[in-house]
Short mmCIF file of C-alpha atoms in Angstrom, two decimals:
data_model
loop_
_atom_site.label_atom_id
_atom_site.label_comp_id
_atom_site.label_asym_id
_atom_site.label_seq_id
_atom_site.Cartn_x
_atom_site.Cartn_y
_atom_site.Cartn_z
CA UNK A 1 52.37 141.28 165.31
CA UNK A 2 54.96 143.39 167.09
CA UNK A 3 55.23 147.18 167.30
CA UNK A 4 58.56 149.02 167.16
CA UNK A 5 59.33 152.59 168.21
CA UNK A 6 61.84 153.61 165.53
CA UNK A 7 63.80 156.83 166.04
CA UNK A 8 65.83 158.46 163.28
CA UNK A 9 68.22 161.17 164.51
CA UNK A 10 68.97 163.26 161.43
CA UNK A 11 71.02 166.35 160.71
CA UNK A 12 68.25 168.96 160.88
CA UNK A 13 65.49 166.99 162.56
CA UNK A 14 64.61 163.76 164.31
CA UNK A 15 61.69 161.56 163.38
CA UNK A 16 60.02 158.88 165.45
CA UNK A 17 57.35 156.47 164.38
CA UNK A 18 55.52 153.43 165.67
CA UNK A 19 55.63 150.73 163.01
CA UNK A 20 54.40 147.16 163.15
CA UNK A 21 56.24 144.10 161.86
CA UNK A 22 53.77 144.13 158.96
CA UNK A 23 55.09 147.55 157.91
CA UNK A 24 52.12 149.66 159.03
CA UNK A 25 52.96 153.06 160.53
CA UNK A 26 50.43 154.13 163.16
CA UNK A 27 52.13 157.22 164.60
CA UNK A 28 54.74 159.48 163.04
CA UNK A 29 56.13 162.74 164.39
CA UNK A 30 59.09 165.00 163.66
CA UNK A 31 60.99 167.62 165.62
CA UNK A 32 63.56 170.08 164.27
CA UNK A 33 66.65 171.61 165.87
CA UNK A 34 69.09 174.28 164.75
CA UNK A 35 72.62 174.08 163.43
CA UNK A 36 74.90 176.84 164.68
CA UNK A 37 77.52 178.36 162.37
CA UNK A 38 79.68 180.62 164.57
CA UNK A 39 82.33 180.97 161.86
CA UNK A 40 82.53 180.39 158.14
CA UNK A 41 82.77 176.66 157.50
CA UNK A 42 81.65 175.66 160.99
CA UNK A 43 78.55 173.55 161.65
CA UNK A 44 77.75 172.70 165.26
CA UNK A 45 74.83 171.51 167.34
CA UNK A 46 74.11 171.63 171.04
CA UNK A 47 73.98 168.04 172.37
CA UNK A 48 71.84 169.11 175.33
CA UNK A 49 69.31 170.64 172.96
CA UNK A 50 69.28 167.52 170.78
CA UNK A 51 68.81 165.33 173.85
CA UNK A 52 65.84 167.41 175.02
CA UNK A 53 64.29 167.38 171.53
CA UNK A 54 64.62 163.62 171.12
CA UNK A 55 63.24 162.96 174.60
CA UNK A 56 60.25 165.20 173.87
CA UNK A 57 59.72 163.53 170.49
CA UNK A 58 59.78 160.01 171.92
CA UNK A 59 57.40 160.90 174.72
CA UNK A 60 55.02 162.49 172.23
CA UNK A 61 54.94 159.44 169.95
CA UNK A 62 54.58 156.96 172.81
CA UNK A 63 51.73 159.02 174.26
CA UNK A 64 49.88 159.09 170.93
CA UNK A 65 50.35 155.41 170.16
CA UNK A 66 47.93 152.70 171.20
CA UNK A 67 50.10 149.63 170.62
CA UNK A 68 52.34 148.01 173.20
CA UNK A 69 55.92 148.86 172.21
CA UNK A 70 57.96 145.66 171.89
CA UNK A 71 61.30 147.34 171.17
CA UNK A 72 62.93 150.72 170.59
CA UNK A 73 65.46 151.04 167.76
CA UNK A 74 67.64 153.84 166.43
CA UNK A 75 68.98 155.28 163.22
CA UNK A 76 71.46 158.12 163.46
CA UNK A 77 73.34 160.53 161.22
CA UNK A 78 77.01 159.75 160.67
CA UNK A 79 80.28 161.66 161.07
CA UNK A 80 79.43 163.80 164.13
CA UNK A 81 81.96 164.02 166.95
CA UNK A 82 82.36 165.81 170.27
CA UNK A 83 84.56 165.59 173.34
CA UNK A 84 83.12 164.59 176.73
CA UNK A 85 84.47 164.28 180.26
CA UNK A 86 84.38 161.26 182.61
CA UNK A 87 80.72 161.91 183.49
CA UNK A 88 79.65 162.13 179.86
CA UNK A 89 79.26 165.91 179.96
CA UNK A 90 79.99 167.69 176.70
CA UNK A 91 83.24 169.65 176.51
CA UNK A 92 82.53 170.77 172.95
CA UNK A 93 79.50 171.16 170.73
CA UNK A 94 78.65 168.28 168.41
CA UNK A 95 80.65 168.96 165.24
CA UNK A 96 78.47 167.57 162.44
CA UNK A 97 79.30 166.16 159.00
CA UNK A 98 78.90 169.46 157.12
CA UNK A 99 81.53 171.24 159.22
CA UNK A 100 84.55 172.10 157.07
CA UNK A 101 87.05 173.35 159.66
CA UNK A 102 89.25 170.26 159.13
CA UNK A 103 90.05 171.06 155.49
CA UNK A 104 93.78 171.39 156.10
CA UNK A 105 93.85 168.28 158.26
CA UNK A 106 92.14 166.30 155.52
CA UNK A 107 94.63 167.54 152.93
CA UNK A 108 97.52 166.59 155.21
CA UNK A 109 96.17 163.09 155.81
CA UNK A 110 95.51 162.60 152.10
CA UNK A 111 99.11 163.48 151.39
CA UNK A 112 100.82 161.57 154.21
CA UNK A 113 98.47 158.59 154.71
CA UNK A 114 97.03 157.75 151.31
CA UNK A 115 96.15 154.21 152.42
CA UNK A 116 93.70 155.43 155.08
CA UNK A 117 90.65 155.20 152.80
CA UNK A 118 91.51 151.60 151.85
CA UNK A 119 91.97 150.72 155.53
CA UNK A 120 88.77 152.25 156.90
CA UNK A 121 86.39 152.56 153.94
CA UNK A 122 85.79 156.21 154.87
CA UNK A 123 86.91 158.84 152.35
CA UNK A 124 89.44 161.35 153.62
CA UNK A 125 87.36 164.49 153.90
CA UNK A 126 86.61 167.15 156.57
CA UNK A 127 83.31 165.36 157.24
CA UNK A 128 85.04 162.46 159.01
CA UNK A 129 85.73 162.40 162.75
CA UNK A 130 89.32 161.37 161.98
CA UNK A 131 90.06 164.71 160.34
CA UNK A 132 88.11 166.64 163.00
CA UNK A 133 90.21 165.05 165.78
CA UNK A 134 93.43 165.99 163.99
CA UNK A 135 92.10 169.56 163.77
CA UNK A 136 91.11 169.54 167.46
CA UNK A 137 94.50 168.26 168.58
CA UNK A 138 96.23 171.09 166.73
CA UNK A 139 93.83 173.95 167.45
CA UNK A 140 92.39 173.07 170.88
CA UNK A 141 95.27 171.16 172.52
CA UNK A 142 94.28 171.76 176.16
CA UNK A 143 90.70 170.70 175.56
CA UNK A 144 91.94 167.73 173.53
CA UNK A 145 94.04 166.57 176.49
CA UNK A 146 91.10 166.93 178.90
CA UNK A 147 88.76 164.78 176.83
CA UNK A 148 87.81 161.45 178.35
CA UNK A 149 86.03 160.21 175.21
CA UNK A 150 85.34 161.33 171.68
CA UNK A 151 81.82 160.30 170.74
CA UNK A 152 78.80 160.95 168.50
CA UNK A 153 75.28 161.98 169.45
CA UNK A 154 73.85 158.44 169.72
CA UNK A 155 76.69 157.49 172.06
CA UNK A 156 75.97 160.60 174.11
CA UNK A 157 72.33 159.61 174.49
CA UNK A 158 73.18 155.97 175.17
CA UNK A 159 75.49 156.94 178.04
CA UNK A 160 72.69 159.05 179.53
CA UNK A 161 70.22 156.19 179.28
CA UNK A 162 72.39 153.18 180.10
CA UNK A 163 75.59 154.52 181.67
CA UNK A 164 77.93 152.95 179.12
CA UNK A 165 79.88 154.23 176.14
CA UNK A 166 79.09 151.99 173.16
CA UNK A 167 78.93 152.51 169.42
CA UNK A 168 77.57 150.23 166.71
CA UNK A 169 79.82 148.96 163.93
CA UNK A 170 77.85 150.94 161.37
CA UNK A 171 78.37 154.39 162.91
CA UNK A 172 81.97 153.45 163.75
CA UNK A 173 82.69 152.42 160.16
CA UNK A 174 81.97 156.01 159.07
CA UNK A 175 84.43 157.63 161.49
CA UNK A 176 87.61 156.92 159.56
CA UNK A 177 88.89 155.21 162.71
CA UNK A 178 87.70 151.60 162.30
CA UNK A 179 89.46 148.83 160.38
CA UNK A 180 86.77 147.76 157.91
CA UNK A 181 88.17 144.23 157.57
CA UNK A 182 88.69 143.42 161.24
CA UNK A 183 85.75 145.47 162.64
CA UNK A 184 88.07 146.83 165.34
CA UNK A 185 89.44 150.28 166.03
CA UNK A 186 92.44 150.78 163.76
CA UNK A 187 95.72 151.39 165.59
CA UNK A 188 97.02 153.14 162.47
CA UNK A 189 94.08 155.55 162.35
CA UNK A 190 94.24 156.16 166.11
CA UNK A 191 97.91 157.08 165.79
CA UNK A 192 97.06 159.60 163.08
CA UNK A 193 94.29 161.06 165.25
CA UNK A 194 96.55 161.15 168.31
CA UNK A 195 94.15 159.27 170.59
CA UNK A 196 94.05 155.99 172.50
CA UNK A 197 91.53 153.19 171.95
CA UNK A 198 90.07 153.71 175.43
CA UNK A 199 89.06 157.22 174.36
CA UNK A 200 86.55 155.68 171.96
CA UNK A 201 83.40 153.76 172.76
CA UNK A 202 83.18 149.98 172.88
CA UNK A 203 82.22 148.47 169.51
CA UNK A 204 78.99 146.43 169.39
CA UNK A 205 76.82 144.89 166.70
CA UNK A 206 73.80 146.75 165.34
CA UNK A 207 71.37 144.20 166.85
CA UNK A 208 72.74 144.59 170.40
CA UNK A 209 69.92 145.08 172.95
CA UNK A 210 70.05 147.18 176.12
CA UNK A 211 67.38 147.57 178.77
CA UNK A 212 66.78 149.49 181.97
CA UNK A 213 63.64 149.35 184.08
CA UNK A 214 64.26 152.94 185.17
CA UNK A 215 64.62 154.25 181.61
CA UNK A 216 61.58 152.28 180.43
CA UNK A 217 59.53 153.63 183.33
CA UNK A 218 60.55 157.18 182.37
CA UNK A 219 59.07 156.65 178.91
CA UNK A 220 56.06 154.65 180.03
CA UNK A 221 57.31 151.40 178.49
CA UNK A 222 57.13 147.87 179.87
CA UNK A 223 60.02 147.17 182.30
CA UNK A 224 61.94 144.77 180.08
CA UNK A 225 61.45 146.54 176.73
CA UNK A 226 64.70 146.16 174.78
CA UNK A 227 66.43 149.13 173.19
CA UNK A 228 68.26 148.07 170.03
CA UNK A 229 71.27 150.25 169.31
CA UNK A 230 70.66 150.16 165.56
CA UNK A 231 72.79 151.60 162.81
CA UNK A 232 73.60 154.66 160.71
CA UNK A 233 70.97 156.54 158.73
CA UNK A 234 72.69 155.78 155.43
CA UNK A 235 72.82 152.02 155.90
CA UNK A 236 69.28 151.95 157.25
CA UNK A 237 67.89 154.10 154.44
CA UNK A 238 69.24 151.47 152.06
CA UNK A 239 67.70 148.63 154.06
CA UNK A 240 64.44 150.55 154.54
CA UNK A 241 64.19 151.12 150.79
CA UNK A 242 64.19 147.33 150.31
CA UNK A 243 67.59 147.42 148.65
CA UNK A 244 69.29 144.25 149.87
CA UNK A 245 72.23 142.14 148.80
CA UNK A 246 70.11 140.37 146.17
CA UNK A 247 68.54 143.48 144.66
CA UNK A 248 69.63 144.81 141.29
CA UNK A 249 68.82 148.28 142.53
CA UNK A 250 70.24 151.53 143.77
CA UNK A 251 68.97 153.36 146.81
CA UNK A 252 68.80 157.11 146.20
CA UNK A 253 68.08 159.32 149.19
CA UNK A 254 67.57 163.04 148.61
CA UNK A 255 66.87 165.21 151.61
CA UNK A 256 68.94 168.19 152.73
CA UNK A 257 71.90 166.33 151.26
CA UNK A 258 71.79 163.25 149.05
CA UNK A 259 73.28 159.81 148.58
CA UNK A 260 73.35 156.87 146.19
CA UNK A 261 73.99 153.42 147.65
CA UNK A 262 73.91 149.72 146.93
CA UNK A 263 74.29 146.75 149.27
CA UNK A 264 76.86 143.96 148.97
CA UNK A 265 77.70 140.87 150.99
CA UNK A 266 81.27 141.94 151.68
CA UNK A 267 83.43 144.98 152.14
CA UNK A 268 85.05 146.41 149.05
CA UNK A 269 87.06 149.58 148.60
CA UNK A 270 86.89 151.68 145.45
CA UNK A 271 90.52 151.94 144.28
CA UNK A 272 89.74 155.36 142.80
CA UNK A 273 88.62 156.57 146.22
CA UNK A 274 85.33 157.98 144.93
CA UNK A 275 82.95 155.98 147.13
CA UNK A 276 82.60 154.80 150.71
CA UNK A 277 82.11 151.33 152.18
CA UNK A 278 80.19 151.24 155.48
CA UNK A 279 79.23 148.24 157.57
CA UNK A 280 75.65 147.30 158.38
CA UNK A 281 76.69 143.94 159.79
CA UNK A 282 79.23 141.27 158.90
CA UNK A 283 77.10 140.01 156.00
CA UNK A 284 75.84 143.36 154.68
CA UNK A 285 77.96 146.26 153.49
CA UNK A 286 76.74 149.48 151.96
CA UNK A 287 78.79 150.96 149.13
CA UNK A 288 77.98 154.43 147.95
CA UNK A 289 78.65 158.11 147.77
CA UNK A 290 77.10 161.21 149.27
CA UNK A 291 76.59 164.74 148.04
CA UNK A 292 76.46 167.74 150.35
CA UNK A 293 74.03 169.44 148.05
CA UNK A 294 70.47 168.15 147.93
CA UNK A 295 67.33 170.09 148.79
CA UNK A 296 69.49 172.54 150.72
CA UNK A 297 70.01 174.22 147.31
CA UNK A 298 66.28 174.71 146.97
CA UNK A 299 66.13 176.24 150.45
CA UNK A 300 69.05 178.52 149.60
CA UNK A 301 67.55 179.81 146.36
CA UNK A 302 64.09 180.23 147.87
CA UNK A 303 65.40 182.21 150.84
CA UNK A 304 67.88 184.37 148.93
CA UNK A 305 66.18 185.11 145.63
CA UNK A 306 62.43 184.59 145.75
CA UNK A 307 60.22 187.36 147.04
CA UNK A 308 58.07 185.04 149.12
CA UNK A 309 58.70 181.57 150.59
CA UNK A 310 57.40 178.55 148.70
CA UNK A 311 57.40 174.87 149.64
CA UNK A 312 59.42 172.18 147.89
CA UNK A 313 56.54 170.89 145.77
CA UNK A 314 55.74 174.38 144.49
CA UNK A 315 59.41 174.97 143.69
CA UNK A 316 59.62 171.76 141.65
CA UNK A 317 56.34 172.50 139.87
CA UNK A 318 57.57 175.94 138.86
CA UNK A 319 60.98 174.60 137.82
CA UNK A 320 59.49 172.04 135.47
CA UNK A 321 57.54 174.64 133.55
CA UNK A 322 60.87 175.08 131.78
CA UNK A 323 61.91 172.47 129.22
CA UNK A 324 64.64 169.91 130.07
CA UNK A 325 68.10 171.40 129.86
CA UNK A 326 67.04 174.77 131.29
CA UNK A 327 67.63 176.44 127.91
CA UNK A 328 71.37 175.86 128.15
CA UNK A 329 71.78 176.86 131.81
CA UNK A 330 73.89 174.33 133.72
CA UNK A 331 74.69 174.25 137.42
CA UNK A 332 77.56 172.74 139.35
CA UNK A 333 75.72 172.41 142.67
CA UNK A 334 78.69 172.48 145.05
CA UNK A 335 77.40 175.25 147.32
CA UNK A 336 78.64 173.48 150.45
CA UNK A 337 81.80 172.00 148.99
CA UNK A 338 81.37 168.41 147.85
CA UNK A 339 81.90 164.88 148.95
CA UNK A 340 81.60 162.09 146.37
CA UNK A 341 83.09 161.82 143.87
CA UNK A 342 85.42 164.86 144.06
CA UNK A 343 85.88 165.16 147.86
CA UNK A 344 86.74 168.83 147.77
CA UNK A 345 85.66 170.94 150.72
CA UNK A 346 86.69 174.10 148.83
CA UNK A 347 84.55 173.44 145.77
CA UNK A 348 81.91 176.05 144.99
CA UNK A 349 78.67 176.27 143.07
CA UNK A 350 78.64 177.57 139.49
CA UNK A 351 75.94 178.55 137.01
CA UNK A 352 77.29 178.10 133.48
CA UNK A 353 75.80 179.43 130.26
CA UNK A 354 73.81 182.32 131.71
CA UNK A 355 72.15 184.35 128.95
CA UNK A 356 69.78 187.29 128.75
CA UNK A 357 66.74 185.08 128.18
CA UNK A 358 67.16 183.11 131.40
CA UNK A 359 64.63 183.90 134.11
CA UNK A 360 63.77 182.69 137.60
CA UNK A 361 62.30 179.36 136.51
CA UNK A 362 65.37 178.56 134.40
CA UNK A 363 67.57 178.91 137.47
CA UNK A 364 65.11 176.81 139.49
CA UNK A 365 65.21 174.02 136.92
CA UNK A 366 69.00 174.23 136.65
CA UNK A 367 69.17 173.72 140.43
CA UNK A 368 66.89 170.68 140.24
CA UNK A 369 68.92 169.24 137.37
CA UNK A 370 72.18 170.09 139.16
CA UNK A 371 71.10 167.96 142.13
CA UNK A 372 70.33 165.14 139.71
CA UNK A 373 73.69 165.45 137.93
CA UNK A 374 75.50 165.22 141.29
CA UNK A 375 73.59 161.99 142.03
CA UNK A 376 74.33 160.66 138.51
CA UNK A 377 78.03 161.29 139.11
CA UNK A 378 77.91 159.02 142.18
CA UNK A 379 75.75 156.39 140.47
CA UNK A 380 78.21 156.10 137.57
CA UNK A 381 80.92 155.07 140.03
CA UNK A 382 78.66 152.42 141.59
CA UNK A 383 76.96 150.84 138.59
CA UNK A 384 80.21 149.66 136.96
CA UNK A 385 78.56 149.71 133.56
CA UNK A 386 75.38 147.91 134.69
CA UNK A 387 72.61 150.21 133.47
CA UNK A 388 69.91 147.55 133.84
CA UNK A 389 69.06 148.62 137.37
CA UNK A 390 66.16 150.36 139.00
CA UNK A 391 66.24 153.18 141.51
CA UNK A 392 64.38 153.14 144.83
CA UNK A 393 64.08 156.69 146.04
CA UNK A 394 63.43 158.10 149.50
CA UNK A 395 63.88 161.40 151.32
CA UNK A 396 62.01 164.68 151.17
CA UNK A 397 62.57 165.30 147.46
CA UNK A 398 60.97 161.93 146.64
CA UNK A 399 57.61 163.46 147.61
CA UNK A 400 57.71 165.65 144.51
CA UNK A 401 56.41 163.92 141.38
CA UNK A 402 58.10 166.54 139.21
CA UNK A 403 61.49 166.05 140.86
CA UNK A 404 61.27 162.26 140.52
CA UNK A 405 60.37 162.48 136.83
CA UNK A 406 63.38 164.73 136.20
CA UNK A 407 65.60 162.26 138.08
CA UNK A 408 64.19 159.29 136.14
CA UNK A 409 64.87 161.09 132.87
CA UNK A 410 68.41 161.95 133.96
CA UNK A 411 69.26 158.41 135.12
CA UNK A 412 67.41 156.77 132.24
CA UNK A 413 66.03 154.33 134.80
CA UNK A 414 62.72 153.43 136.39
CA UNK A 415 62.28 155.04 139.79
CA UNK A 416 60.17 153.44 142.51
CA UNK A 417 58.97 155.63 145.39
CA UNK A 418 57.43 153.44 148.05
CA UNK A 419 56.02 156.30 150.15
CA UNK A 420 59.10 155.77 152.30
CA UNK A 421 60.44 159.19 153.05
CA UNK A 422 61.05 157.57 156.45
CA UNK A 423 63.32 154.86 155.01
CA UNK A 424 65.97 155.20 157.75
CA UNK A 425 63.40 154.79 160.53
CA UNK A 426 61.87 151.82 158.71
CA UNK A 427 65.36 150.35 158.44
CA UNK A 428 65.75 150.72 162.20
CA UNK A 429 62.48 148.83 162.69
CA UNK A 430 63.77 146.03 160.44
CA UNK A 431 66.92 145.75 162.58
CA UNK A 432 64.73 145.55 165.71
CA UNK A 433 62.64 142.76 164.18
CA UNK A 434 65.84 140.89 163.27
CA UNK A 435 67.03 141.29 166.86
CA UNK A 436 63.70 139.97 168.16
CA UNK A 437 63.85 137.15 165.57
CA UNK A 438 60.48 138.02 164.08
CA UNK A 439 59.83 138.55 160.35
CA UNK A 440 59.30 142.03 158.95
CA UNK A 441 57.12 142.66 155.94
CA UNK A 442 56.95 145.89 153.98
CA UNK A 443 53.48 147.40 153.84
CA UNK A 444 51.56 146.13 150.83
CA UNK A 445 51.07 149.41 149.06
CA UNK A 446 51.79 150.11 145.40
CA UNK A 447 54.80 152.34 144.77
CA UNK A 448 54.72 155.45 142.63
CA UNK A 449 56.62 154.52 139.48
CA UNK A 450 58.36 156.96 137.17
CA UNK A 451 59.46 155.78 133.74
CA UNK A 452 62.20 157.69 131.92
CA UNK A 453 61.54 159.72 128.81
CA UNK A 454 64.44 158.45 126.72
CA UNK A 455 64.50 161.51 124.47
CA UNK A 456 65.05 163.62 127.57
CA UNK A 457 67.60 161.10 128.78
CA UNK A 458 69.67 161.45 125.61
CA UNK A 459 69.73 165.22 126.13
CA UNK A 460 70.75 164.76 129.75
CA UNK A 461 73.59 162.40 128.81
CA UNK A 462 74.99 165.11 126.51
CA UNK A 463 74.66 167.70 129.28
CA UNK A 464 76.17 165.27 131.79
CA UNK A 465 79.26 164.83 129.62
CA UNK A 466 79.75 168.62 129.83
CA UNK A 467 79.00 168.58 133.58
CA UNK A 468 81.59 165.84 134.19
CA UNK A 469 84.39 167.92 132.69
CA UNK A 470 83.53 171.24 134.30
CA UNK A 471 84.83 170.67 137.81
CA UNK A 472 88.32 169.57 136.74
CA UNK A 473 88.63 172.66 134.53
CA UNK A 474 87.37 175.09 137.18
CA UNK A 475 88.72 173.59 140.41
CA UNK A 476 91.90 175.68 140.63
CA UNK A 477 90.03 178.91 139.93
CA UNK A 478 87.37 178.06 142.52
CA UNK A 479 90.08 177.39 145.09
CA UNK A 480 91.66 180.77 144.38
CA UNK A 481 88.29 182.47 144.84
CA UNK A 482 87.80 180.70 148.15
CA UNK A 483 91.26 181.74 149.29
CA UNK A 484 90.35 185.39 148.66
CA UNK A 485 87.16 185.05 150.72
CA UNK A 486 88.66 183.21 153.67
#
């Protein structure tokens, strides 16, 4: 039985765990780091601070563990980009997925290069590094010219550890710069971005091992311990939720943001442009959509409107004191703009149907249901009429029984929660086991199962039909409001 140190570098925190090939987690720790917002629409992180946090986290987990570590493997958030010089030193902060500064660049690309989504599998949206590079070229031309490479946070760490700029196909497939059919950097996308291929990292497979006696000694590992480069958090959350190419299931991840995904054996592009297609490896492709607005809405409401802080479970328990439908209060949850399926960085949140009888708990339930409606909107685009599927949920919101019952009622599907809020890290461990050519087994523990109340589901379908039409009716007005604010 082998033991893997699996590290998941997320948007607001990193998590590391020691997990055996039989699926048992012996050590699990988390560390948080801030996101800086120096201007409206900006979202940046300090790569030096992230590096220090991840180093501290790994040392802490290794120190607490008793097993011999057979491999280290990584999951990492997608869509971040920064410029570095020849020595790998950061010239810019890490611009993360939620940064919206490239709105105009995205609109320009959508208008002039409509085939870019079909070519790369990445929706044209300010989240993508492609749009951020177009923004940087226009707004920071001198810095843009000085840049030796444009990389993400895992590449930054890898260069520090191993002295080479490499990126796995999975992270690369979410940049908007990689040809999803050829698994090479796209000359068409590079021309749009205004960069050369040598300014990007070398593409490698997700199972690619690296090792360094010096690095291993620094972390107290055996000299030849392999470090597996791993994949993106989205692809690995799908794999770690036991959603594979044979599963008639959707993976739903709801943390700060949210996503709905399924796995296929080949790439496939949604002609409507509502979903993404990202590469895990040549035989496994993850199709799905992401929402900007998951539990971040709960944090927002708690911080802004409640007199004292409450945790997520307490919020959900209070919200579900109100009957399904929130007494006619409906929320469009686009507080941070939205990705799938509308891909509108200027979208805003809306409460509709506010009446005198609505109180705090009604708004709390409307938020919870709004998150669910956003996920339903993505799922509808993925299921292609196949409603005989089950949902395998992960992420922080999956820890709330109340939230999962609401989601089951909304989807009208059975939800399985396998105690895998660490699905991305578990996915990284699976990739490590595949690289080591040893079998991985999920821990034999019964999932929490939520069955839908079909009466509630029928109500939610009626509300969802209203929800689906709201954005198209309100989009122009929301854009005008945003224009006044900015």
